[in-house]
mmCIF file of C-alpha atoms and ligand atoms in Angstrom:
data_model
loop_
_atom_site.group_PDB
_atom_site.id
_atom_site.type_symbol
_atom_site.label_atom_id
_atom_site.label_comp_id
_atom_site.label_asym_id
_atom_site.label_seq_id
_atom_site.Cartn_x
_atom_site.Cartn_y
_atom_site.Cartn_z
ATOM 1 C CA UNK N 9 0.000 0.000 0.000
ATOM 2 C CA UNK N 10 1.159 3.554 -0.575
ATOM 3 C CA UNK N 11 0.971 4.264 3.131
ATOM 4 C CA UNK N 12 3.424 1.502 3.947
ATOM 5 C CA UNK N 13 6.175 2.654 1.627
ATOM 6 C CA UNK N 14 9.585 2.317 3.186
ATOM 7 C CA UNK N 15 11.720 5.396 3.506
ATOM 8 C CA UNK N 16 14.039 5.391 0.565
ATOM 9 C CA UNK N 17 15.813 8.709 0.422
ATOM 10 C CA UNK N 18 17.493 9.545 3.709
ATOM 11 C CA UNK N 19 16.543 12.940 5.061
ATOM 12 C CA UNK N 20 20.172 13.554 5.790
ATOM 13 C CA UNK N 21 23.145 12.197 3.974
ATOM 14 C CA UNK N 22 25.164 10.511 6.710
ATOM 15 C CA UNK N 23 28.123 10.677 4.321
ATOM 16 C CA UNK N 24 27.837 14.412 3.904
ATOM 17 C CA UNK N 25 29.463 15.738 0.834
ATOM 18 C CA UNK N 26 32.985 16.600 1.879
ATOM 19 C CA UNK N 27 35.627 17.176 -0.793
ATOM 20 C CA UNK N 28 38.058 14.366 -1.258
ATOM 21 C CA UNK N 29 36.107 11.874 0.801
ATOM 22 C CA UNK N 30 34.586 9.040 -1.177
ATOM 23 C CA UNK N 31 34.472 6.005 0.976
ATOM 24 C CA UNK N 32 33.103 2.696 -0.179
ATOM 25 C CA UNK N 33 30.336 3.186 2.363
ATOM 26 C CA UNK N 34 29.345 6.450 0.779
ATOM 27 C CA UNK N 35 29.159 4.884 -2.671
ATOM 28 C CA UNK N 36 27.110 1.975 -1.346
ATOM 29 C CA UNK N 37 24.793 4.345 0.490
ATOM 30 C CA UNK N 38 23.887 6.141 -2.722
ATOM 31 C CA UNK N 39 23.667 2.995 -4.832
ATOM 32 C CA UNK N 40 21.263 1.546 -2.264
ATOM 33 C CA UNK N 41 19.191 4.741 -2.064
ATOM 34 C CA UNK N 42 19.034 4.861 -5.860
ATOM 35 C CA UNK N 43 17.844 1.278 -6.211
ATOM 36 C CA UNK N 44 15.286 1.660 -3.403
ATOM 37 C CA UNK N 45 13.596 4.638 -5.051
ATOM 38 C CA UNK N 46 13.700 3.099 -8.527
ATOM 39 C CA UNK N 47 12.144 -0.095 -7.195
ATOM 40 C CA UNK N 48 9.375 1.822 -5.466
ATOM 41 C CA UNK N 49 8.341 3.290 -8.823
ATOM 42 C CA UNK N 50 8.115 -0.197 -10.273
ATOM 43 C CA UNK N 51 6.204 -1.459 -7.232
ATOM 44 C CA UNK N 52 3.600 1.258 -7.757
ATOM 45 C CA UNK N 53 3.305 0.383 -11.442
ATOM 46 C CA UNK N 54 3.110 -3.374 -10.841
ATOM 47 C CA UNK N 55 -0.690 -3.647 -10.341
ATOM 48 C CA UNK N 56 -1.282 -1.913 -13.692
ATOM 49 C CA UNK N 57 -1.723 -3.543 -17.078
ATOM 50 C CA UNK N 58 -0.056 -2.250 -20.223
ATOM 51 C CA UNK N 59 -3.398 -0.666 -21.196
ATOM 52 C CA UNK N 60 -3.619 1.055 -17.793
ATOM 53 C CA UNK N 61 -0.105 2.406 -18.267
ATOM 54 C CA UNK N 62 -0.840 4.034 -21.618
ATOM 55 C CA UNK N 63 -3.960 6.043 -20.869
ATOM 56 C CA UNK N 64 -3.896 9.826 -20.380
ATOM 57 C CA UNK N 65 -7.252 10.889 -18.988
ATOM 58 C CA UNK N 66 -6.664 14.663 -19.197
ATOM 59 C CA UNK N 67 -3.860 17.023 -20.256
ATOM 60 C CA UNK N 68 -2.700 17.555 -16.643
ATOM 61 C CA UNK N 69 -2.328 13.822 -15.982
ATOM 62 C CA UNK N 70 0.371 11.690 -17.559
ATOM 63 C CA UNK N 71 0.414 8.015 -18.486
ATOM 64 C CA UNK N 72 2.129 5.715 -15.988
ATOM 65 C CA UNK N 73 4.432 4.539 -18.755
ATOM 66 C CA UNK N 74 5.445 8.150 -19.341
ATOM 67 C CA UNK N 75 6.190 8.694 -15.623
ATOM 68 C CA UNK N 76 8.408 5.596 -15.617
ATOM 69 C CA UNK N 77 10.283 6.738 -18.704
ATOM 70 C CA UNK N 78 10.492 10.431 -17.790
ATOM 71 C CA UNK N 79 12.070 9.744 -14.394
ATOM 72 C CA UNK N 80 14.685 7.665 -16.234
ATOM 73 C CA UNK N 81 15.253 10.412 -18.783
ATOM 74 C CA UNK N 82 15.906 12.784 -15.874
ATOM 75 C CA UNK N 83 18.900 10.689 -14.765
ATOM 76 C CA UNK N 84 20.020 10.193 -18.352
ATOM 77 C CA UNK N 85 19.851 13.885 -19.205
ATOM 78 C CA UNK N 86 21.221 15.484 -16.056
ATOM 79 C CA UNK N 87 23.552 12.802 -14.728
ATOM 80 C CA UNK N 88 24.655 10.270 -17.330
ATOM 81 C CA UNK N 89 25.067 12.408 -20.460
ATOM 82 C CA UNK N 90 26.767 15.113 -18.469
ATOM 83 C CA UNK N 91 29.053 12.969 -16.323
ATOM 84 C CA UNK N 92 29.400 9.387 -17.596
ATOM 85 C CA UNK N 93 31.955 9.476 -20.421
ATOM 86 C CA UNK N 94 31.137 5.966 -21.646
ATOM 87 C CA UNK N 95 27.348 6.253 -21.458
ATOM 88 C CA UNK N 96 25.436 5.244 -24.582
ATOM 89 C CA UNK N 97 21.852 6.423 -24.897
ATOM 90 C CA UNK N 98 19.256 3.666 -24.914
ATOM 91 C CA UNK N 99 17.403 5.461 -27.714
ATOM 92 C CA UNK N 100 18.179 9.065 -28.741
ATOM 93 C CA UNK N 101 14.506 9.643 -29.627
ATOM 94 C CA UNK N 102 13.487 9.208 -26.016
ATOM 95 C CA UNK N 103 14.873 12.639 -25.135
ATOM 96 C CA UNK N 104 12.140 14.220 -27.264
ATOM 97 C CA UNK N 105 9.399 11.938 -25.961
ATOM 98 C CA UNK N 106 10.216 12.083 -22.262
ATOM 99 C CA UNK N 107 11.509 15.584 -21.574
ATOM 100 C CA UNK N 108 8.725 17.237 -19.582
ATOM 101 C CA UNK N 109 9.219 20.987 -19.464
ATOM 102 C CA UNK N 110 12.988 21.631 -19.564
ATOM 103 C CA UNK N 111 13.311 24.097 -22.429
ATOM 104 C CA UNK N 112 17.074 24.322 -21.972
ATOM 105 C CA UNK N 113 17.323 20.529 -22.410
ATOM 106 C CA UNK N 114 15.856 20.660 -25.909
ATOM 107 C CA UNK N 115 12.558 20.270 -27.791
ATOM 108 C CA UNK N 116 9.891 17.959 -26.409
ATOM 109 C CA UNK N 117 6.634 16.245 -27.176
ATOM 110 C CA UNK N 118 3.371 18.065 -26.381
ATOM 111 C CA UNK N 119 2.150 17.255 -22.893
ATOM 112 C CA UNK N 120 -1.553 16.778 -23.779
ATOM 113 C CA UNK N 121 -0.560 14.159 -26.387
ATOM 114 C CA UNK N 122 1.458 11.867 -24.126
ATOM 115 C CA UNK N 123 -1.317 9.278 -24.187
ATOM 116 C CA UNK N 124 -0.903 8.867 -27.957
ATOM 117 C CA UNK N 125 2.596 7.444 -27.639
ATOM 118 C CA UNK N 126 2.011 3.702 -28.053
ATOM 119 C CA UNK N 127 5.684 3.124 -28.893
ATOM 120 C CA UNK N 128 7.957 2.527 -27.061
ATOM 121 C CA UNK N 129 5.962 -0.247 -25.468
ATOM 122 C CA UNK N 130 5.718 -0.801 -21.736
ATOM 123 C CA UNK N 131 8.301 -3.591 -22.059
ATOM 124 C CA UNK N 132 10.683 -1.249 -23.872
ATOM 125 C CA UNK N 133 10.271 1.355 -21.145
ATOM 126 C CA UNK N 134 11.113 -1.336 -18.603
ATOM 127 C CA UNK N 135 14.272 -2.112 -20.573
ATOM 128 C CA UNK N 136 15.075 1.616 -20.682
ATOM 129 C CA UNK N 137 14.766 1.806 -16.917
ATOM 130 C CA UNK N 138 17.128 -1.144 -16.477
ATOM 131 C CA UNK N 139 19.634 0.418 -18.874
ATOM 132 C CA UNK N 140 19.631 3.660 -16.886
ATOM 133 C CA UNK N 141 19.709 1.796 -13.560
ATOM 134 C CA UNK N 142 22.842 -0.085 -14.532
ATOM 135 C CA UNK N 143 24.609 3.006 -15.834
ATOM 136 C CA UNK N 144 23.827 5.116 -12.753
ATOM 137 C CA UNK N 145 24.980 2.356 -10.386
ATOM 138 C CA UNK N 146 28.149 1.998 -12.441
ATOM 139 C CA UNK N 147 28.797 5.740 -12.388
ATOM 140 C CA UNK N 148 28.346 6.012 -8.615
ATOM 141 C CA UNK N 149 30.559 2.968 -8.074
ATOM 142 C CA UNK N 150 33.416 4.012 -10.337
ATOM 143 C CA UNK N 151 33.522 7.832 -10.411
ATOM 144 C CA UNK N 152 36.710 9.508 -9.282
ATOM 145 C CA UNK N 153 36.412 10.700 -5.663
ATOM 146 C CA UNK N 154 36.356 14.400 -6.607
ATOM 147 C CA UNK N 155 33.800 13.677 -9.320
ATOM 148 C CA UNK N 156 31.543 11.818 -6.898
ATOM 149 C CA UNK N 157 31.237 14.946 -4.816
ATOM 150 C CA UNK N 158 29.748 16.718 -7.844
ATOM 151 C CA UNK N 159 27.503 13.800 -8.760
ATOM 152 C CA UNK N 160 25.797 13.139 -5.438
ATOM 153 C CA UNK N 161 23.624 16.290 -5.502
ATOM 154 C CA UNK N 162 22.348 15.323 -8.980
ATOM 155 C CA UNK N 163 21.595 11.767 -7.868
ATOM 156 C CA UNK N 164 19.856 13.200 -4.840
ATOM 157 C CA UNK N 165 17.586 15.608 -6.725
ATOM 158 C CA UNK N 166 16.854 12.842 -9.221
ATOM 159 C CA UNK N 167 15.635 10.614 -6.406
ATOM 160 C CA UNK N 168 13.438 13.305 -4.874
ATOM 161 C CA UNK N 169 12.138 14.078 -8.361
ATOM 162 C CA UNK N 170 11.239 10.433 -8.885
ATOM 163 C CA UNK N 171 9.428 10.345 -5.540
ATOM 164 C CA UNK N 172 7.300 13.289 -6.647
ATOM 165 C CA UNK N 173 6.353 11.312 -9.732
ATOM 166 C CA UNK N 174 5.526 8.299 -7.557
ATOM 167 C CA UNK N 175 2.733 10.321 -5.978
ATOM 168 C CA UNK N 176 1.620 11.598 -9.380
ATOM 169 C CA UNK N 177 1.406 8.024 -10.639
ATOM 170 C CA UNK N 178 -1.332 7.387 -8.079
ATOM 171 C CA UNK N 179 -3.174 10.672 -8.599
ATOM 172 C CA UNK N 180 -3.080 10.183 -12.353
ATOM 173 C CA UNK N 181 -4.191 6.540 -12.414
ATOM 174 C CA UNK N 182 -7.004 7.387 -9.984
ATOM 175 C CA UNK N 183 -8.183 10.067 -12.411
ATOM 176 C CA UNK N 184 -8.031 7.559 -15.260
ATOM 177 C CA UNK N 185 -9.909 4.885 -13.311
ATOM 178 C CA UNK N 186 -12.511 7.463 -12.260
ATOM 179 C CA UNK N 187 -13.459 7.839 -15.952
ATOM 180 C CA UNK N 188 -14.291 4.136 -16.116
ATOM 181 C CA UNK N 189 -17.948 3.326 -15.287
ATOM 182 C CA UNK N 190 -16.820 0.059 -13.682
ATOM 183 C CA UNK N 191 -14.717 2.032 -11.130
ATOM 184 C CA UNK N 192 -11.668 -0.245 -11.075
ATOM 185 C CA UNK N 193 -9.579 -0.518 -7.917
ATOM 186 C CA UNK N 194 -5.859 0.176 -8.017
ATOM 187 C CA UNK N 195 -5.605 -1.806 -4.797
ATOM 188 C CA UNK N 196 -8.723 -3.276 -3.214
ATOM 189 C CA UNK N 197 -7.335 -3.033 0.312
ATOM 190 C CA UNK N 198 -6.365 0.611 0.062
ATOM 191 C CA UNK N 199 -7.507 2.787 2.990
ATOM 192 C CA UNK N 200 -6.576 6.138 4.463
ATOM 193 C CA UNK N 201 -4.078 5.484 7.257
ATOM 194 C CA UNK N 202 -5.218 5.570 10.857
ATOM 195 C CA UNK N 203 -3.499 8.537 12.438
ATOM 196 C CA UNK N 204 -3.423 8.976 16.191
ATOM 197 C CA UNK N 205 -3.550 12.294 18.014
ATOM 198 C CA UNK N 206 -5.927 15.037 18.974
ATOM 199 C CA UNK N 207 -8.137 16.485 16.254
ATOM 200 C CA UNK N 208 -9.872 19.057 18.416
ATOM 201 C CA UNK N 209 -9.013 22.617 19.197
ATOM 202 C CA UNK N 210 -6.296 24.845 17.861
ATOM 203 C CA UNK N 211 -2.571 25.393 18.069
ATOM 204 C CA UNK N 212 -2.383 28.941 19.409
ATOM 205 C CA UNK N 213 0.456 31.063 18.075
ATOM 206 C CA UNK N 214 1.180 34.361 19.766
ATOM 207 C CA UNK N 215 2.576 37.140 17.635
ATOM 208 C CA UNK N 216 6.235 36.551 16.979
ATOM 209 C CA UNK N 217 9.014 36.585 14.446
ATOM 210 C CA UNK N 218 9.747 33.050 13.306
ATOM 211 C CA UNK N 219 12.299 31.383 11.113
ATOM 212 C CA UNK N 220 10.665 29.759 8.061
ATOM 213 C CA UNK N 221 12.060 27.815 5.137
ATOM 214 C CA UNK N 222 14.742 25.131 5.143
ATOM 215 C CA UNK N 223 17.835 25.289 7.291
ATOM 216 C CA UNK N 224 20.194 22.397 7.748
ATOM 217 C CA UNK N 225 22.525 20.058 5.932
ATOM 218 C CA UNK N 226 20.024 17.709 4.352
ATOM 219 C CA UNK N 227 18.202 17.872 1.069
ATOM 220 C CA UNK N 228 15.603 20.528 0.319
ATOM 221 C CA UNK N 229 14.298 21.887 -2.966
ATOM 222 C CA UNK N 230 15.435 25.323 -4.053
ATOM 223 C CA UNK N 231 11.957 26.767 -3.412
ATOM 224 C CA UNK N 232 12.397 26.145 0.348
ATOM 225 C CA UNK N 233 15.387 28.500 0.364
ATOM 226 C CA UNK N 234 16.492 30.893 1.630
ATOM 227 C CA UNK N 235 15.314 30.405 5.181
ATOM 228 C CA UNK N 236 14.217 33.761 6.485
ATOM 229 C CA UNK N 237 12.206 35.436 9.196
ATOM 230 C CA UNK N 238 8.478 36.077 9.079
ATOM 231 C CA UNK N 239 5.993 37.780 11.374
ATOM 232 C CA UNK N 240 3.373 35.210 12.372
ATOM 233 C CA UNK N 241 0.368 35.492 14.636
ATOM 234 C CA UNK N 242 -1.583 35.936 16.646
ATOM 235 C CA UNK N 243 -3.410 33.064 14.976
ATOM 236 C CA UNK N 244 -5.001 29.753 15.884
ATOM 237 C CA UNK N 245 -4.411 26.843 13.507
ATOM 238 C CA UNK N 246 -6.797 23.886 13.754
ATOM 239 C CA UNK N 247 -5.274 20.637 14.974
ATOM 240 C CA UNK N 248 -7.714 18.639 12.876
ATOM 241 C CA UNK N 249 -8.364 18.508 9.163
ATOM 242 C CA UNK N 250 -11.747 19.419 7.731
ATOM 243 C CA UNK N 251 -13.726 16.180 7.531
ATOM 244 C CA UNK N 252 -16.233 14.790 5.082
ATOM 245 C CA UNK N 253 -18.957 15.264 7.728
ATOM 246 C CA UNK N 254 -18.153 18.975 7.864
ATOM 247 C CA UNK N 255 -18.134 19.104 4.088
ATOM 248 C CA UNK N 256 -21.545 17.440 3.937
ATOM 249 C CA UNK N 257 -22.835 20.167 6.288
ATOM 250 C CA UNK N 258 -21.404 22.794 3.933
ATOM 251 C CA UNK N 259 -23.165 21.118 1.007
ATOM 252 C CA UNK N 260 -26.437 20.773 2.928
ATOM 253 C CA UNK N 261 -26.282 24.476 3.739
ATOM 254 C CA UNK N 262 -26.078 25.316 0.036
ATOM 255 C CA UNK N 263 -22.338 25.845 -0.047
ATOM 256 C CA UNK N 264 -22.155 25.197 -3.772
ATOM 257 C CA UNK N 265 -25.220 27.378 -4.442
ATOM 258 C CA UNK N 266 -24.216 30.660 -2.817
ATOM 259 C CA UNK N 267 -22.027 32.871 -5.010
ATOM 260 C CA UNK N 268 -21.307 35.173 -2.055
ATOM 261 C CA UNK N 269 -19.130 32.428 -0.544
ATOM 262 C CA UNK N 270 -16.933 32.130 -3.612
ATOM 263 C CA UNK N 271 -14.094 33.925 -5.299
ATOM 264 C CA UNK N 272 -15.151 35.112 -8.746
ATOM 265 C CA UNK N 273 -12.882 32.639 -10.541
ATOM 266 C CA UNK N 274 -14.102 29.875 -8.254
ATOM 267 C CA UNK N 275 -17.774 30.601 -8.869
ATOM 268 C CA UNK N 276 -17.122 30.617 -12.623
ATOM 269 C CA UNK N 277 -15.633 27.143 -12.228
ATOM 270 C CA UNK N 278 -18.632 25.981 -10.133
ATOM 271 C CA UNK N 279 -20.973 27.087 -12.908
ATOM 272 C CA UNK N 280 -18.873 25.879 -15.835
ATOM 273 C CA UNK N 281 -18.201 22.423 -14.409
ATOM 274 C CA UNK N 282 -21.360 21.990 -12.318
ATOM 275 C CA UNK N 283 -19.419 21.454 -9.107
ATOM 276 C CA UNK N 284 -21.772 20.325 -6.314
ATOM 277 C CA UNK N 285 -19.438 18.098 -4.263
ATOM 278 C CA UNK N 286 -15.704 17.310 -4.005
ATOM 279 C CA UNK N 287 -13.960 15.686 -6.934
ATOM 280 C CA UNK N 288 -14.798 11.995 -7.458
ATOM 281 C CA UNK N 289 -17.958 12.146 -5.328
ATOM 282 C CA UNK N 290 -21.159 10.743 -6.776
ATOM 283 C CA UNK N 291 -24.563 10.115 -5.272
ATOM 284 C CA UNK N 292 -25.618 6.490 -5.619
ATOM 285 C CA UNK N 293 -29.190 5.738 -4.526
ATOM 286 C CA UNK N 294 -29.082 8.621 -2.076
ATOM 287 C CA UNK N 295 -25.678 7.792 -0.605
ATOM 288 C CA UNK N 296 -22.524 9.751 -1.311
ATOM 289 C CA UNK N 297 -19.788 7.554 -2.730
ATOM 290 C CA UNK N 298 -16.261 8.542 -3.710
ATOM 291 C CA UNK N 299 -13.838 7.092 -6.222
ATOM 292 C CA UNK N 300 -10.707 6.014 -4.365
ATOM 293 C CA UNK N 301 -7.672 3.850 -5.038
ATOM 294 C CA UNK N 302 -9.835 0.984 -3.701
ATOM 295 C CA UNK N 303 -12.581 1.782 -6.223
ATOM 296 C CA UNK N 304 -15.931 3.376 -5.448
ATOM 297 C CA UNK N 305 -16.366 3.552 -1.659
ATOM 298 C CA UNK N 306 -18.920 5.144 0.681
ATOM 299 C CA UNK N 307 -17.809 8.565 1.866
ATOM 300 C CA UNK N 308 -16.476 8.156 5.420
ATOM 301 C CA UNK N 309 -17.797 11.067 7.476
ATOM 302 C CA UNK N 310 -14.820 10.934 9.838
ATOM 303 C CA UNK N 311 -12.132 10.976 7.152
ATOM 304 C CA UNK N 312 -10.531 14.198 5.945
ATOM 305 C CA UNK N 313 -12.187 15.663 2.887
ATOM 306 C CA UNK N 314 -10.059 15.026 -0.185
ATOM 307 C CA UNK N 315 -9.994 16.168 -3.823
ATOM 308 C CA UNK N 316 -11.097 19.718 -3.196
ATOM 309 C CA UNK N 317 -9.694 22.677 -5.113
ATOM 310 C CA UNK N 318 -8.338 25.877 -3.615
ATOM 311 C CA UNK N 319 -11.551 27.571 -4.675
ATOM 312 C CA UNK N 320 -13.610 25.075 -2.688
ATOM 313 C CA UNK N 321 -11.311 25.218 0.338
ATOM 314 C CA UNK N 322 -11.553 29.009 0.322
ATOM 315 C CA UNK N 323 -15.364 28.949 0.041
ATOM 316 C CA UNK N 324 -15.620 26.421 2.858
ATOM 317 C CA UNK N 325 -13.445 28.535 5.143
ATOM 318 C CA UNK N 326 -15.601 31.589 4.455
ATOM 319 C CA UNK N 327 -18.777 29.578 5.132
ATOM 320 C CA UNK N 328 -17.247 28.357 8.404
ATOM 321 C CA UNK N 329 -16.436 31.928 9.463
ATOM 322 C CA UNK N 330 -12.749 31.051 9.457
ATOM 323 C CA UNK N 331 -9.774 31.161 7.077
ATOM 324 C CA UNK N 332 -7.103 29.115 5.428
ATOM 325 C CA UNK N 333 -3.739 29.599 7.142
ATOM 326 C CA UNK N 334 -0.856 31.190 5.301
ATOM 327 C CA UNK N 335 1.965 28.798 4.497
ATOM 328 C CA UNK N 336 4.077 30.327 7.260
ATOM 329 C CA UNK N 337 1.300 30.043 9.829
ATOM 330 C CA UNK N 338 1.016 26.400 8.786
ATOM 331 C CA UNK N 339 4.774 25.853 9.046
ATOM 332 C CA UNK N 340 5.167 27.456 12.472
ATOM 333 C CA UNK N 341 2.157 25.525 13.787
ATOM 334 C CA UNK N 342 3.474 22.268 12.300
ATOM 335 C CA UNK N 343 6.800 22.725 14.079
ATOM 336 C CA UNK N 344 4.942 22.274 17.377
ATOM 337 C CA UNK N 345 4.149 18.691 16.337
ATOM 338 C CA UNK N 346 0.490 19.239 17.254
ATOM 339 C CA UNK N 347 -1.115 19.286 13.808
ATOM 340 C CA UNK N 348 -3.003 16.030 13.395
ATOM 341 C CA UNK N 349 -2.091 14.213 10.200
ATOM 342 C CA UNK N 350 0.150 17.074 9.159
ATOM 343 C CA UNK N 351 1.810 15.087 6.374
ATOM 344 C CA UNK N 352 0.114 11.677 6.320
ATOM 345 C CA UNK N 353 -3.408 12.119 4.941
ATOM 346 C CA UNK N 354 -4.082 14.991 2.534
ATOM 347 C CA UNK N 355 -2.137 17.986 1.329
ATOM 348 C CA UNK N 356 -3.493 21.188 2.817
ATOM 349 C CA UNK N 357 -4.234 24.288 0.812
ATOM 350 C CA UNK N 358 -2.871 27.500 2.253
ATOM 351 C CA UNK N 359 -3.912 31.001 1.254
ATOM 352 C CA UNK N 360 -0.349 31.778 0.184
ATOM 353 C CA UNK N 361 0.433 32.351 -3.453
ATOM 354 C CA UNK N 362 3.397 30.309 -4.688
ATOM 355 C CA UNK N 363 6.104 32.964 -4.798
ATOM 356 C CA UNK N 364 9.865 33.097 -4.333
ATOM 357 C CA UNK N 365 11.332 33.627 -0.881
ATOM 358 C CA UNK N 366 13.445 36.765 -0.398
ATOM 359 C CA UNK N 367 16.692 36.272 -2.282
ATOM 360 C CA UNK N 368 15.512 33.044 -3.993
ATOM 361 C CA UNK N 369 17.882 31.774 -6.653
ATOM 362 C CA UNK N 370 17.360 28.879 -9.012
ATOM 363 C CA UNK N 371 19.860 26.087 -9.533
ATOM 364 C CA UNK N 372 22.359 26.656 -12.348
ATOM 365 C CA UNK N 373 21.631 25.261 -15.828
ATOM 366 C CA UNK N 374 18.503 23.470 -17.008
ATOM 367 C CA UNK N 375 17.738 22.238 -13.467
ATOM 368 C CA UNK N 376 17.016 25.884 -12.678
ATOM 369 C CA UNK N 377 13.707 25.246 -14.469
ATOM 370 C CA UNK N 378 12.683 22.715 -11.817
ATOM 371 C CA UNK N 379 10.625 25.027 -9.580
ATOM 372 C CA UNK N 380 11.321 28.705 -10.125
ATOM 373 C CA UNK N 381 9.532 29.255 -13.413
ATOM 374 C CA UNK N 382 6.248 28.024 -11.922
ATOM 375 C CA UNK N 383 6.109 30.749 -9.284
ATOM 376 C CA UNK N 384 3.075 32.478 -10.778
ATOM 377 C CA UNK N 385 -0.687 31.893 -10.570
ATOM 378 C CA UNK N 386 -0.479 28.864 -8.271
ATOM 379 C CA UNK N 387 -1.219 28.325 -4.578
ATOM 380 C CA UNK N 388 0.902 26.578 -1.969
ATOM 381 C CA UNK N 389 -0.122 23.331 -0.291
ATOM 382 C CA UNK N 390 1.691 22.092 2.768
ATOM 383 C CA UNK N 391 2.144 18.766 4.497
ATOM 384 C CA UNK N 392 1.919 15.568 2.485
ATOM 385 C CA UNK N 393 -0.617 12.881 1.647
ATOM 386 C CA UNK N 394 -1.178 9.163 2.054
ATOM 387 C CA UNK N 395 0.249 8.762 -1.445
ATOM 388 C CA UNK N 396 3.461 10.653 -0.710
ATOM 389 C CA UNK N 397 6.452 8.313 -0.350
ATOM 390 C CA UNK N 398 7.399 8.133 3.304
ATOM 391 C CA UNK N 399 10.229 10.473 4.227
ATOM 392 C CA UNK N 400 9.830 12.592 1.090
ATOM 393 C CA UNK N 401 8.532 15.783 2.661
ATOM 394 C CA UNK N 402 9.708 18.163 5.358
ATOM 395 C CA UNK N 403 7.989 20.808 7.452
ATOM 396 C CA UNK N 404 9.374 23.417 5.033
ATOM 397 C CA UNK N 405 8.222 21.503 1.912
ATOM 398 C CA UNK N 406 6.167 23.526 -0.572
ATOM 399 C CA UNK N 407 3.782 21.819 -2.945
ATOM 400 C CA UNK N 408 1.893 23.969 -5.448
ATOM 401 C CA UNK N 409 -1.013 23.624 -7.826
ATOM 402 C CA UNK N 410 -3.399 25.795 -9.780
ATOM 403 C CA UNK N 411 -6.391 26.869 -7.682
ATOM 404 C CA UNK N 412 -8.874 24.804 -9.668
ATOM 405 C CA UNK N 413 -6.915 21.515 -9.392
ATOM 406 C CA UNK N 414 -8.789 18.772 -7.544
ATOM 407 C CA UNK N 415 -7.283 15.526 -8.797
ATOM 408 C CA UNK N 416 -4.527 15.683 -6.194
ATOM 409 C CA UNK N 417 -5.025 14.343 -2.666
ATOM 410 C CA UNK N 418 -5.825 17.839 -1.422
ATOM 411 C CA UNK N 419 -7.823 18.937 1.598
ATOM 412 C CA UNK N 420 -7.587 21.672 4.194
ATOM 413 C CA UNK N 421 -7.293 22.723 7.798
ATOM 414 C CA UNK N 422 -8.673 26.007 9.094
ATOM 415 C CA UNK N 423 -7.185 28.996 10.878
ATOM 416 C CA UNK N 424 -8.875 31.533 13.088
ATOM 417 C CA UNK N 425 -7.874 35.062 14.037
ATOM 418 C CA UNK N 426 -10.320 35.534 16.913
HETATM 419 FE FE1 FE2 R 516 9.392 15.514 -13.726
#
C-alpha cells in the first residue's frame, strides 16, 4: 500500500558531501538509495496492465508509462550524459518523448498528447529503466572521488524528483480509473491510514518573528530556500483537518449554491463544471460515494475531505467563518508537532500564493527550471498525503497547484484570528 512505503531517500546524507572523501560506504549508500527509489516506482506500477499504463485521462495527468520513462530520462539527461563518459543512450529519440518541461534541455513532445505514444511499449520502457539503472549504479561505483562529490547532488535531486512522480502516478491513475464506469480498484485493500492524536481545538500562536524555510545540511528543494524570518500570529491553527462530515454540512447548507461564498474565478468554475461536491464524489441511490484507489467507496464522514480545489477550500473557510492559514502560519504551527495528520493524509491548501522567498535563486543550468519558473498563478499546499512516499517531505516543503486543481489528494485545515 502507498501508506506503507519504506523510507528510501534519507533525510540527511550521513556521508555528507565533503571534498576528497569518497568512501566505499558512501558509494554503497547512494547505490542503495538509488535502487530503493527506482524499485518503489516499479512497485507502484506493478498492479497496472499495459493498457492502464498508456492512458492519459486529461492534459494535466500523464500516463504511468510516461512517468516511468520520464524519471529515467531525468537521470540520463542530467547525470549520465553530463558525467558518464562511456554512457550510450538507450534510444536518442526518447529525449524528445520524455523531456517534460525543460526548455534548456531541448525540444519535447506536447504534454496533452502523451497518451498517444504507443511506442515505445511498456516492455521497452522497462528495458530503458534497467539500462539507466545499470549506468547510474556503475557511475556512482566508479567515479573519481572528486567527481563523486559533484555527482551526489544530482543523484539526490533525481531521487526526490522520482518520488514526486511516484505520488503523481497514483493521482493520475485514480483520475483515469474514475473515468471508467466500472470504477476499477488500483488496490482493493487501500484505505486512508489511521493517524493517532488530537483532532480538536487549535494550536495557538502568539505574535512573533519566526524562522521559516529550510535550514540544515540535508536535502531541500530550491523553493524552500532561503530560510528567512516572518511575522506570524496571533493566529489559531486547527489541529484537525476538515472532515467529510463537515463538508456534507457545507453542502447541505447550500455551499455550492451561494455565489457570495466564492471567489469570482471559483464561482465561474462551479458554474462551468457543475461542481456540487468534491472531486470523485457521486450520489448512488441517495448515498454519497467517492472514487478512491480501492474503487468506489462510501464517503467516510470521519475521514478528511479530499480532492477539493483551492476555490472550494476558500469557500468552505468563508462559510465556516474562518480562514485558510498562510503557508508560514502552517509551518510554524506544524513545528509544534500538534497538527493532526500534518503530512500523512491529505495535502493542505494555504492562502499563500506560490512565490519566491526573499533572495531566492534557481539552480544553475537546465535544473534551474525545476521550480522557479512556476512561481506564478499557483497556490501553496503544505504537508503531504497518504500517497506521498514516506520520508519525502519536510515541514518546510512547498507543494503547489493551480487553484482549480482537484485531482490531487488535497484537503484543508482552518485557521482563526479571533
Ligand atoms: Fe518531472
